[in-house]
Amino acid sequence: MILPKISIGPLAGGILLLASAAVVEAAPTATCSLPSTYRWTSTGALATPKSGWVALKDFTHVPYNGQHLVYGSTHDTGSSYGSMNFGLFSDWTSMASAGQNAMSSSSVAPTLFYFQPKSTWVLAYQWGPTTFSYKTSSDPTNANGWSSAQTLFTGTISGSSTGAIDQTVIGDSSNMYLFFAGDDGKIYRASMPIGNFPGSFGSSSTVVLSDSTNNLFEAVQVYTVSGQSQYLMIVEAIGANGRYFRSFTATSLSGSWTPQATSESAPFAGKANSGATWTNDISHGDLIRSTNDQTMTIDPCNLQFLYQGRSPSSSSSSYDLEPYRPGLLTLA
């Protein structure tokens, strides 16, 4: 067997990391609890869409060989969504100059992770041949090096104008879980034994949260909290002052979710606490994970959130044409 080439690079705090496509990024060693209230600082817009695109949206991020790897959705000047990745970059100030690589086969609202049990990269997404689909690759930096579409989920939901959207996938030691939204005030979950993944979650789902449409709108994300027996869920909401995120916690991915920071005045992240001056919206994105694997692990000692925002003065007859850009929150 030929072993993959690996490199050694520094991380914050002088920790050394073995890094390659086949090595899971190291989890943090220090432990912190999630704060009970959140306050952030924000960058400005980190990148501008390349010619032909009006928006960069729906970001998913993994650490990759000591650098940042980001995929996202695009929208053109007409009526079409697409998807892309950025070329690798080492710090957030370099995101503006990173290449923007269109995917020839669209993978909208993507979720990227390394599935460690079978040593493969997975990109899950919506609006493929089934309700949710996925692709696999040995090189996630190549935007057009993915497999053909495979079935992730075939179920449908009722009472939703959009149908099932904005999936995310996460695993514990025994099972893989699919969470998704529907712009309908509900968050849904499906599961399968981890040994069956990658594969289809089937057609059945369970409602795990229910509220008003505006309070549980879309862009659900679920994470393992490093150093704690805890999971964090964030869900995008529509408020009087723009899009914002509400948070929930659980002790099991198969269990119930407890509200944590859920008001517009004291949200997980929103206009009230983001520190952002260039956008009122804190919209669809990804917490910066400390590992790249299926556990979707975050470090509560170093919380950052890659989000989509837009100028408050922007106006469009269509949500799809709103000029969303990436920004980064850092917990203050």
Coordinates of C-alpha atoms in Angstrom, one line a residue:
M1 CA 0.0 0.0 0.0
I2 CA 1.3 3.4 -0.9
L3 CA 0.8 5.9 1.9
P4 CA -0.5 9.4 1.1
K5 CA 1.9 12.2 1.2
I6 CA 1.5 14.3 4.3
S7 CA 2.7 17.7 5.4
I8 CA 3.3 19.2 8.8
G9 CA 2.1 22.7 9.5
P10 CA 1.6 25.0 12.5
L11 CA -1.7 26.0 13.9
A12 CA -2.6 28.7 16.4
G13 CA -1.0 28.1 19.8
G14 CA 2.0 26.2 18.2
I15 CA 0.1 22.9 17.8
L16 CA 1.4 20.8 14.9
L17 CA -0.9 19.2 12.5
L18 CA -0.5 16.3 10.1
A19 CA -2.4 17.4 7.0
S20 CA -3.5 15.6 3.9
A21 CA -6.6 14.7 2.1
A22 CA -6.7 11.4 4.0
V23 CA -5.9 12.8 7.5
V24 CA -8.6 14.3 9.7
E25 CA -7.6 17.8 10.9
A26 CA -6.7 17.8 14.6
A27 CA -9.4 18.6 17.2
P28 CA -8.6 21.4 19.7
T29 CA -7.1 20.4 23.0
A30 CA -8.4 23.3 25.2
T31 CA -12.0 23.1 26.4
C32 CA -14.6 25.9 26.7
S33 CA -18.3 26.1 27.1
L34 CA -20.6 27.8 24.7
P35 CA -21.5 31.3 25.9
S36 CA -25.0 32.0 27.1
T37 CA -25.0 35.2 25.2
Y38 CA -23.1 36.0 22.0
R39 CA -21.3 39.2 20.8
W40 CA -19.2 39.2 17.7
T41 CA -16.9 41.4 15.6
S42 CA -17.2 41.3 11.9
T43 CA -15.1 41.8 8.8
G44 CA -16.5 43.7 5.8
A45 CA -17.4 41.8 2.7
L46 CA -14.5 39.4 2.0
A47 CA -15.0 38.8 -1.7
T48 CA -16.9 40.1 -4.8
P49 CA -18.5 37.7 -7.3
K50 CA -16.6 37.3 -10.5
S51 CA -18.1 38.6 -13.8
G52 CA -21.5 37.0 -14.6
W53 CA -22.5 36.4 -11.0
V54 CA -24.4 38.7 -8.8
A55 CA -24.2 36.7 -5.5
L56 CA -22.0 34.4 -3.6
K57 CA -24.1 32.4 -1.0
D58 CA -24.7 29.4 1.2
F59 CA -21.1 28.8 2.3
T60 CA -19.6 25.5 3.6
H61 CA -16.1 25.5 4.9
V62 CA -13.5 22.9 6.0
P63 CA -9.9 23.3 7.1
Y64 CA -7.7 21.6 4.4
N65 CA -3.9 21.2 4.8
G66 CA -3.8 24.2 7.0
Q67 CA -5.7 26.4 4.6
H68 CA -9.4 27.3 4.1
L69 CA -11.5 25.5 1.5
V70 CA -14.9 27.1 0.8
Y71 CA -17.8 26.0 -1.4
G72 CA -20.9 28.0 -2.0
S73 CA -23.9 28.8 -4.3
T74 CA -23.9 31.4 -7.0
H75 CA -26.6 33.3 -8.9
D76 CA -26.2 34.8 -12.3
T77 CA -27.8 38.0 -13.6
G78 CA -30.7 36.0 -14.9
S79 CA -32.7 33.2 -13.2
S80 CA -30.1 30.5 -12.6
Y81 CA -28.4 29.2 -9.5
G82 CA -25.1 27.5 -9.7
S83 CA -22.2 26.4 -7.4
M84 CA -18.5 27.0 -7.0
N85 CA -15.5 26.8 -4.8
F86 CA -12.7 29.2 -3.9
G87 CA -9.1 28.3 -4.5
L88 CA -7.3 27.5 -1.3
F89 CA -6.3 30.5 0.8
S90 CA -4.4 30.8 4.1
D91 CA -6.1 33.8 5.7
W92 CA -9.4 35.6 5.4
T93 CA -7.8 38.7 3.9
S94 CA -6.8 36.5 0.9
M95 CA -10.3 35.4 0.1
A96 CA -10.8 38.3 -2.2
S97 CA -8.0 37.2 -4.5
A98 CA -8.7 33.5 -4.4
G99 CA -9.9 32.0 -7.6
Q100 CA -13.7 31.5 -8.0
N101 CA -14.2 28.2 -9.8
A102 CA -17.6 27.4 -11.3
M103 CA -18.9 23.8 -11.0
S104 CA -20.0 22.4 -14.3
S105 CA -22.7 20.3 -12.6
S106 CA -24.5 22.5 -10.1
S107 CA -24.5 21.6 -6.4
V108 CA -26.6 24.3 -4.7
A109 CA -26.5 25.0 -0.9
P110 CA -23.6 22.5 -0.5
T111 CA -22.3 20.7 2.6
L112 CA -18.7 19.6 2.5
F113 CA -17.0 17.1 4.8
Y114 CA -14.5 14.2 4.9
F115 CA -16.2 10.9 5.7
Q116 CA -13.4 9.3 7.8
P117 CA -14.8 5.7 8.0
K118 CA -14.5 5.3 4.2
S119 CA -11.8 7.8 3.5
T120 CA -13.8 9.9 1.0
W121 CA -14.9 13.5 0.6
V122 CA -18.6 14.1 0.4
L123 CA -20.5 17.1 -1.0
A124 CA -24.2 17.0 -0.2
Y125 CA -26.6 19.5 -1.9
Q126 CA -30.1 20.3 -3.1
W127 CA -31.9 20.5 -6.5
G128 CA -30.1 17.5 -7.9
P129 CA -31.9 14.5 -9.4
T130 CA -33.5 13.7 -6.0
T131 CA -34.6 15.9 -3.1
F132 CA -31.1 15.9 -1.7
S133 CA -28.1 14.4 -3.5
Y134 CA -24.4 13.9 -2.9
K135 CA -21.1 13.4 -4.8
T136 CA -17.8 12.0 -3.7
S137 CA -14.2 12.8 -4.5
S138 CA -10.6 12.2 -3.4
D139 CA -9.6 15.8 -4.1
P140 CA -12.2 18.4 -2.8
T141 CA -10.1 21.3 -4.1
N142 CA -11.1 20.4 -7.7
A143 CA -14.5 21.9 -8.2
N144 CA -15.1 19.6 -11.2
G145 CA -13.5 16.4 -9.9
W146 CA -16.6 15.0 -8.2
S147 CA -18.5 11.8 -8.9
S148 CA -21.9 11.7 -10.6
A149 CA -24.9 12.5 -8.4
Q150 CA -26.0 9.9 -5.9
T151 CA -29.2 9.7 -3.9
L152 CA -29.1 11.2 -0.4
F153 CA -32.8 11.6 0.4
T154 CA -36.0 11.2 -1.6
G155 CA -38.6 12.4 0.9
T156 CA -41.0 15.3 0.5
I157 CA -42.7 17.7 2.9
S158 CA -46.2 19.2 2.8
G159 CA -47.2 22.8 3.5
S160 CA -44.0 24.3 2.2
S161 CA -43.6 26.7 -0.7
T162 CA -40.0 25.5 -1.4
G163 CA -40.1 21.9 -0.4
A164 CA -37.1 20.4 1.5
I165 CA -34.1 22.7 1.3
D166 CA -30.8 23.5 3.0
Q167 CA -29.7 20.1 4.2
T168 CA -26.8 19.4 6.5
V169 CA -25.2 16.1 7.5
I170 CA -23.5 15.1 10.7
G171 CA -22.4 11.9 12.4
D172 CA -21.8 10.5 15.8
S173 CA -20.1 7.1 16.6
S174 CA -23.1 5.1 15.5
N175 CA -25.3 7.0 13.0
M176 CA -25.3 9.6 10.4
Y177 CA -28.0 12.3 10.5
L178 CA -29.6 14.5 7.9
F179 CA -31.2 17.8 9.1
F180 CA -33.1 20.1 6.7
A181 CA -35.5 23.0 6.5
G182 CA -38.5 24.0 4.3
D183 CA -39.2 27.7 4.9
D184 CA -42.2 26.5 6.9
G185 CA -41.4 26.9 10.5
K186 CA -40.1 23.3 10.9
I187 CA -36.7 21.5 11.1
Y188 CA -36.6 17.9 10.0
R189 CA -34.3 15.0 10.7
A190 CA -33.6 11.6 9.1
S191 CA -30.9 9.0 10.1
M192 CA -29.1 5.9 9.1
P193 CA -26.4 3.6 10.6
I194 CA -23.0 5.1 9.9
G195 CA -21.9 1.9 8.2
N196 CA -24.5 2.5 5.4
F197 CA -23.1 5.9 4.6
P198 CA -22.5 7.3 2.0
G199 CA -26.0 6.3 0.8
S200 CA -29.6 7.2 0.9
F201 CA -31.5 8.3 4.1
G202 CA -34.7 7.1 2.4
S203 CA -37.9 9.0 2.2
S204 CA -39.0 9.4 5.9
S205 CA -38.2 12.3 8.2
T206 CA -39.2 13.5 11.7
V207 CA -40.0 17.0 12.7
V208 CA -37.6 18.0 15.6
L209 CA -38.5 21.7 15.9
S210 CA -41.7 23.6 15.1
D211 CA -42.4 27.3 15.3
S212 CA -43.6 30.2 13.1
T213 CA -42.2 30.3 9.6
N214 CA -40.1 33.4 10.3
N215 CA -38.6 31.9 13.5
L216 CA -37.5 28.6 11.8
F217 CA -37.0 29.6 8.2
E218 CA -34.0 27.9 6.6
A219 CA -30.2 27.4 6.6
V220 CA -30.1 24.9 9.5
Q221 CA -26.6 23.8 10.6
V222 CA -25.7 21.2 13.3
Y223 CA -22.3 20.8 15.0
T224 CA -20.5 18.8 17.7
V225 CA -19.2 21.1 20.4
S226 CA -15.6 20.1 21.2
G227 CA -14.9 19.1 24.8
Q228 CA -18.5 19.0 25.7
S229 CA -21.2 16.3 25.5
Q230 CA -23.3 18.7 23.5
Y231 CA -24.5 19.6 20.0
L232 CA -25.3 23.0 18.6
M233 CA -27.9 23.8 16.0
I234 CA -28.3 27.2 14.4
V235 CA -31.3 28.1 12.2
E236 CA -31.8 31.3 10.1
A237 CA -34.8 33.4 11.0
I238 CA -36.5 36.5 9.5
G239 CA -36.6 39.5 11.8
A240 CA -37.8 43.1 11.8
N241 CA -34.2 44.1 11.1
G242 CA -33.1 41.4 8.7
R243 CA -32.0 37.8 8.7
Y244 CA -30.5 36.4 11.9
F245 CA -29.6 33.1 13.5
R246 CA -31.2 31.4 16.5
S247 CA -29.4 28.6 18.4
F248 CA -30.4 25.4 20.1
T249 CA -28.5 22.7 22.0
A250 CA -28.9 19.0 22.6
T251 CA -27.1 16.2 24.3
S252 CA -27.9 13.7 21.5
L253 CA -28.4 14.1 17.8
S254 CA -31.4 11.8 18.1
G255 CA -32.8 13.8 21.0
S256 CA -34.7 17.0 21.6
W257 CA -33.4 20.5 21.2
T258 CA -33.4 23.2 23.9
P259 CA -33.6 26.9 22.9
Q260 CA -30.3 28.8 23.7
A261 CA -30.1 32.2 22.0
T262 CA -33.3 32.6 20.1
S263 CA -34.6 36.2 20.3
E264 CA -33.8 38.9 17.6
S265 CA -32.6 41.2 20.4
A266 CA -30.2 38.6 21.8
P267 CA -29.7 36.1 19.0
F268 CA -26.9 33.7 18.2
A269 CA -25.9 36.1 15.4
G270 CA -27.7 39.0 13.9
K271 CA -27.8 42.8 13.5
A272 CA -28.2 43.2 17.3
N273 CA -24.8 41.5 18.1
S274 CA -22.8 41.0 14.9
G275 CA -20.7 44.2 15.0
A276 CA -21.2 44.3 11.2
T277 CA -21.7 47.7 9.7
W278 CA -21.9 46.7 6.0
T279 CA -24.9 44.4 6.4
N280 CA -28.0 44.0 8.4
D281 CA -28.5 40.4 7.3
I282 CA -26.5 37.6 8.9
S283 CA -27.6 34.8 6.6
H284 CA -26.8 31.3 5.4
G285 CA -23.2 30.1 6.2
D286 CA -21.1 27.8 8.3
L287 CA -19.3 28.0 11.6
I288 CA -15.6 27.5 11.1
R289 CA -15.0 23.8 12.0
S290 CA -11.9 22.7 13.8
T291 CA -12.0 19.3 12.0
N292 CA -12.9 18.4 8.5
D293 CA -14.7 15.1 9.3
Q294 CA -18.4 14.0 9.6
T295 CA -18.6 15.1 13.3
M296 CA -18.8 18.7 12.2
T297 CA -16.8 19.7 15.3
I298 CA -16.5 23.3 16.4
D299 CA -14.2 24.8 19.0
P300 CA -16.2 27.0 21.4
C301 CA -12.9 28.6 22.5
N302 CA -12.5 30.0 19.0
L303 CA -15.9 30.5 17.4
Q304 CA -16.0 32.1 13.9
F305 CA -18.9 32.2 11.5
L306 CA -18.6 32.5 7.7
Y307 CA -21.9 34.1 6.6
Q308 CA -23.6 35.8 3.7
G309 CA -24.5 39.5 4.0
R310 CA -25.6 42.3 1.7
S311 CA -25.6 46.1 1.7
P312 CA -28.8 47.5 3.4
S313 CA -29.1 49.9 0.5
S314 CA -29.3 47.1 -2.1
S315 CA -32.8 46.4 -3.5
S316 CA -34.0 43.9 -6.0
S317 CA -37.3 42.7 -7.2
S318 CA -36.1 39.1 -6.5
Y319 CA -34.4 37.6 -3.5
D320 CA -32.3 35.5 -5.8
L321 CA -30.7 38.7 -7.3
E322 CA -29.8 40.2 -3.9
P323 CA -26.0 40.9 -4.0
Y324 CA -24.9 38.6 -1.2
R325 CA -21.2 38.4 -0.2
P326 CA -19.1 36.5 2.3
G327 CA -18.3 38.0 5.7
L328 CA -16.7 36.5 8.9
L329 CA -17.8 36.9 12.5
T330 CA -15.4 36.3 15.3
L331 CA -16.7 35.8 18.9
A332 CA -15.7 38.9 20.9

